[in-house]
Short mmCIF file of C-alpha atoms in Angstrom, two decimals:
data_model
loop_
_atom_site.label_atom_id
_atom_site.label_comp_id
_atom_site.label_asym_id
_atom_site.label_seq_id
_atom_site.Cartn_x
_atom_site.Cartn_y
_atom_site.Cartn_z
CA UNK A 1 -20.50 2.40 37.61
CA UNK A 2 -22.41 4.19 34.86
CA UNK A 3 -19.32 5.82 33.58
CA UNK A 4 -17.50 2.11 33.79
CA UNK A 5 -20.70 0.51 31.40
CA UNK A 6 -20.21 3.30 28.89
CA UNK A 7 -16.58 2.89 28.65
CA UNK A 8 -17.18 -0.76 27.88
CA UNK A 9 -19.93 -0.14 25.40
CA UNK A 10 -17.76 2.21 23.61
CA UNK A 11 -14.81 0.05 23.65
CA UNK A 12 -16.95 -3.04 22.00
CA UNK A 13 -19.61 -1.15 19.79
CA UNK A 14 -19.21 -2.44 16.16
CA UNK A 15 -21.22 0.61 15.02
CA UNK A 16 -18.75 3.10 17.10
CA UNK A 17 -15.68 1.46 15.02
CA UNK A 18 -17.27 1.62 11.87
CA UNK A 19 -18.19 5.24 12.34
CA UNK A 20 -14.92 6.21 14.01
CA UNK A 21 -13.11 4.70 11.06
CA UNK A 22 -15.49 6.34 8.25
CA UNK A 23 -14.81 9.84 10.00
CA UNK A 24 -10.88 9.48 10.21
CA UNK A 25 -10.83 8.40 6.70
CA UNK A 26 -12.87 11.59 5.50
CA UNK A 27 -10.45 13.57 7.80
CA UNK A 28 -7.33 12.27 5.77
CA UNK A 29 -6.21 10.14 8.88
CA UNK A 30 -5.90 7.10 6.80
CA UNK A 31 -3.61 4.88 8.99
CA UNK A 32 -5.95 5.59 12.08
CA UNK A 33 -9.05 4.70 9.71
CA UNK A 34 -7.67 1.37 8.61
CA UNK A 35 -7.22 0.37 12.24
CA UNK A 36 -10.59 1.12 13.27
CA UNK A 37 -12.03 -0.15 10.18
CA UNK A 38 -10.19 -3.32 10.76
CA UNK A 39 -11.45 -3.77 14.03
CA UNK A 40 -15.17 -3.36 13.07
CA UNK A 41 -14.27 -6.19 10.32
CA UNK A 42 -13.41 -8.34 13.28
CA UNK A 43 -16.72 -7.73 15.12
CA UNK A 44 -18.68 -7.71 11.77
CA UNK A 45 -16.72 -9.80 9.15
CA UNK A 46 -17.79 -10.13 5.52
CA UNK A 47 -19.27 -6.77 4.91
CA UNK A 48 -18.16 -4.83 1.45
CA UNK A 49 -18.45 -1.47 2.41
CA UNK A 50 -15.55 -1.91 5.39
CA UNK A 51 -13.45 -3.41 2.52
CA UNK A 52 -14.20 -0.43 0.07
CA UNK A 53 -13.42 2.02 2.95
CA UNK A 54 -10.23 0.29 3.73
CA UNK A 55 -9.26 0.29 0.24
CA UNK A 56 -9.87 3.91 -0.05
CA UNK A 57 -7.49 4.60 2.71
CA UNK A 58 -4.97 2.67 1.10
CA UNK A 59 -5.37 4.19 -2.29
CA UNK A 60 -5.04 7.88 -0.71
CA UNK A 61 -2.24 6.82 0.87
CA UNK A 62 -0.81 5.59 -2.38
CA UNK A 63 -0.75 1.95 -1.34
CA UNK A 64 -1.99 0.83 -4.53
CA UNK A 65 -1.67 -2.92 -4.48
CA UNK A 66 -3.30 -3.17 -0.74
CA UNK A 67 -6.26 -0.80 -2.38
CA UNK A 68 -6.96 -2.96 -5.26
CA UNK A 69 -7.14 -6.18 -2.99
CA UNK A 70 -9.80 -4.62 -1.10
CA UNK A 71 -11.64 -3.08 -3.71
CA UNK A 72 -11.90 -6.72 -5.45
CA UNK A 73 -12.82 -8.16 -1.91
CA UNK A 74 -15.68 -5.40 -1.57
CA UNK A 75 -17.21 -6.12 -5.03
CA UNK A 76 -17.10 -9.79 -4.22
CA UNK A 77 -18.91 -9.00 -0.86
CA UNK A 78 -21.13 -6.60 -2.18
CA UNK A 79 -22.11 -5.97 -5.94
CA UNK A 80 -24.16 -3.03 -5.20
CA UNK A 81 -21.13 -1.33 -4.52
CA UNK A 82 -20.14 -1.24 -8.03
CA UNK A 83 -20.34 2.59 -8.88
CA UNK A 84 -18.05 3.88 -5.92
CA UNK A 85 -15.69 1.02 -6.00
CA UNK A 86 -15.49 1.10 -9.87
CA UNK A 87 -15.01 4.96 -9.24
CA UNK A 88 -12.04 4.34 -7.01
CA UNK A 89 -10.56 1.29 -9.10
CA UNK A 90 -10.33 3.88 -12.30
CA UNK A 91 -8.57 6.48 -9.90
CA UNK A 92 -6.14 3.74 -8.61
CA UNK A 93 -5.55 2.51 -12.52
CA UNK A 94 -5.10 6.50 -13.19
CA UNK A 95 -2.57 6.76 -10.62
CA UNK A 96 -0.64 3.63 -12.10
CA UNK A 97 -0.87 5.35 -15.65
CA UNK A 98 -2.82 2.73 -17.12
CA UNK A 99 -5.56 4.70 -18.86
CA UNK A 100 -7.11 1.63 -20.58
CA UNK A 101 -7.82 -0.44 -17.32
CA UNK A 102 -9.42 3.27 -15.84
CA UNK A 103 -11.62 3.33 -18.94
CA UNK A 104 -12.52 -0.48 -18.39
CA UNK A 105 -13.42 0.42 -14.80
CA UNK A 106 -15.48 3.28 -15.89
CA UNK A 107 -17.20 1.28 -18.50
CA UNK A 108 -17.94 -1.41 -15.85
CA UNK A 109 -19.52 1.36 -13.77
CA UNK A 110 -21.81 2.47 -16.23
CA UNK A 111 -22.85 -0.90 -17.23
CA UNK A 112 -23.37 -2.22 -13.60
CA UNK A 113 -24.96 0.78 -12.24
CA UNK A 114 -26.04 3.16 -14.82
CA UNK A 115 -28.28 5.28 -12.87
CA UNK A 116 -26.02 5.89 -9.96
CA UNK A 117 -24.79 9.55 -9.00
CA UNK A 118 -21.21 8.21 -9.76
CA UNK A 119 -22.27 7.34 -13.35
CA UNK A 120 -24.51 10.65 -13.80
CA UNK A 121 -21.24 12.34 -12.68
CA UNK A 122 -18.95 10.69 -15.53
CA UNK A 123 -21.99 11.17 -18.23
CA UNK A 124 -21.99 14.73 -17.37
CA UNK A 125 -18.49 15.40 -17.23
CA UNK A 126 -17.75 13.69 -20.75
CA UNK A 127 -20.91 15.57 -22.37
CA UNK A 128 -19.35 18.90 -21.30
CA UNK A 129 -15.63 17.74 -22.29
CA UNK A 130 -14.39 19.85 -25.22
CA UNK A 131 -15.83 18.34 -28.84
CA UNK A 132 -18.43 16.20 -26.85
CA UNK A 133 -21.47 15.13 -28.65
CA UNK A 134 -24.37 14.07 -26.61
CA UNK A 135 -26.08 10.67 -27.66
CA UNK A 136 -29.12 11.08 -30.09
CA UNK A 137 -32.18 12.46 -28.36
CA UNK A 138 -29.99 13.47 -25.06
CA UNK A 139 -28.48 16.58 -23.98
CA UNK A 140 -26.06 17.43 -21.52
CA UNK A 141 -28.96 18.77 -19.25
CA UNK A 142 -30.38 15.15 -19.00
CA UNK A 143 -27.21 13.91 -16.92
CA UNK A 144 -26.96 16.71 -14.33
CA UNK A 145 -27.10 16.56 -10.91
CA UNK A 146 -29.88 18.49 -8.90
CA UNK A 147 -27.67 18.41 -6.15
CA UNK A 148 -23.97 18.29 -6.94
CA UNK A 149 -22.07 15.42 -4.98
CA UNK A 150 -18.71 16.08 -3.66
CA UNK A 151 -16.34 12.94 -3.93
CA UNK A 152 -13.14 12.84 -1.92
CA UNK A 153 -10.10 12.76 -3.70
CA UNK A 154 -6.41 13.45 -3.27
CA UNK A 155 -6.00 16.93 -5.27
CA UNK A 156 -3.59 15.31 -7.47
CA UNK A 157 -5.66 12.35 -8.49
CA UNK A 158 -8.68 14.61 -9.18
CA UNK A 159 -6.83 16.56 -11.87
CA UNK A 160 -5.91 13.19 -13.31
CA UNK A 161 -9.31 11.73 -13.65
CA UNK A 162 -10.62 14.99 -14.85
CA UNK A 163 -7.74 15.43 -17.59
CA UNK A 164 -8.43 11.74 -18.26
CA UNK A 165 -12.08 12.45 -19.09
CA UNK A 166 -11.26 15.74 -21.03
CA UNK A 167 -8.90 13.68 -23.26
CA UNK A 168 -11.34 11.33 -23.99
CA UNK A 169 -10.02 8.25 -22.39
CA UNK A 170 -13.76 7.79 -21.21
CA UNK A 171 -15.48 9.48 -23.94
CA UNK A 172 -15.77 6.58 -26.33
CA UNK A 173 -17.88 4.48 -23.87
CA UNK A 174 -20.81 6.63 -23.65
CA UNK A 175 -21.69 6.42 -27.42
CA UNK A 176 -24.52 4.08 -26.69
CA UNK A 177 -25.96 5.50 -23.89
#
């Protein structure tokens, strides 16, 4: 009887579906992640974080239109997700070979969440790019994170984003910071 109760709770507990979906995404099992996250979304509709994670899974499978729709939905549902959602939108546009749109998303990230760890990563990376000049009164040390944050990216995308920063696609956005 106790085992039956456990099985029933396991099948119907929303938090377990979310945690399973998030974990599967981190493991690179994107289709399975989407299935769990969509299940969670049916139990707890309207949460931006769910939309963002579904969007990330679509992004990592190169399903860019689906990812874009989910990222926009995430921002509408929860504007506080701007730092991570805008970051992934920039990756998406980099994959679409649209550096101006990628740059626009980074500009939005820096405007909407200037003190977020994601914004700090971009500030630091840009200031360390070849030929970078820190804003008046600030040095690259001001933008270092005491605890590096690992952001999950497909290997080719990470190289594309780093290359875009190094080439100055984002560099001009930091002039007023």
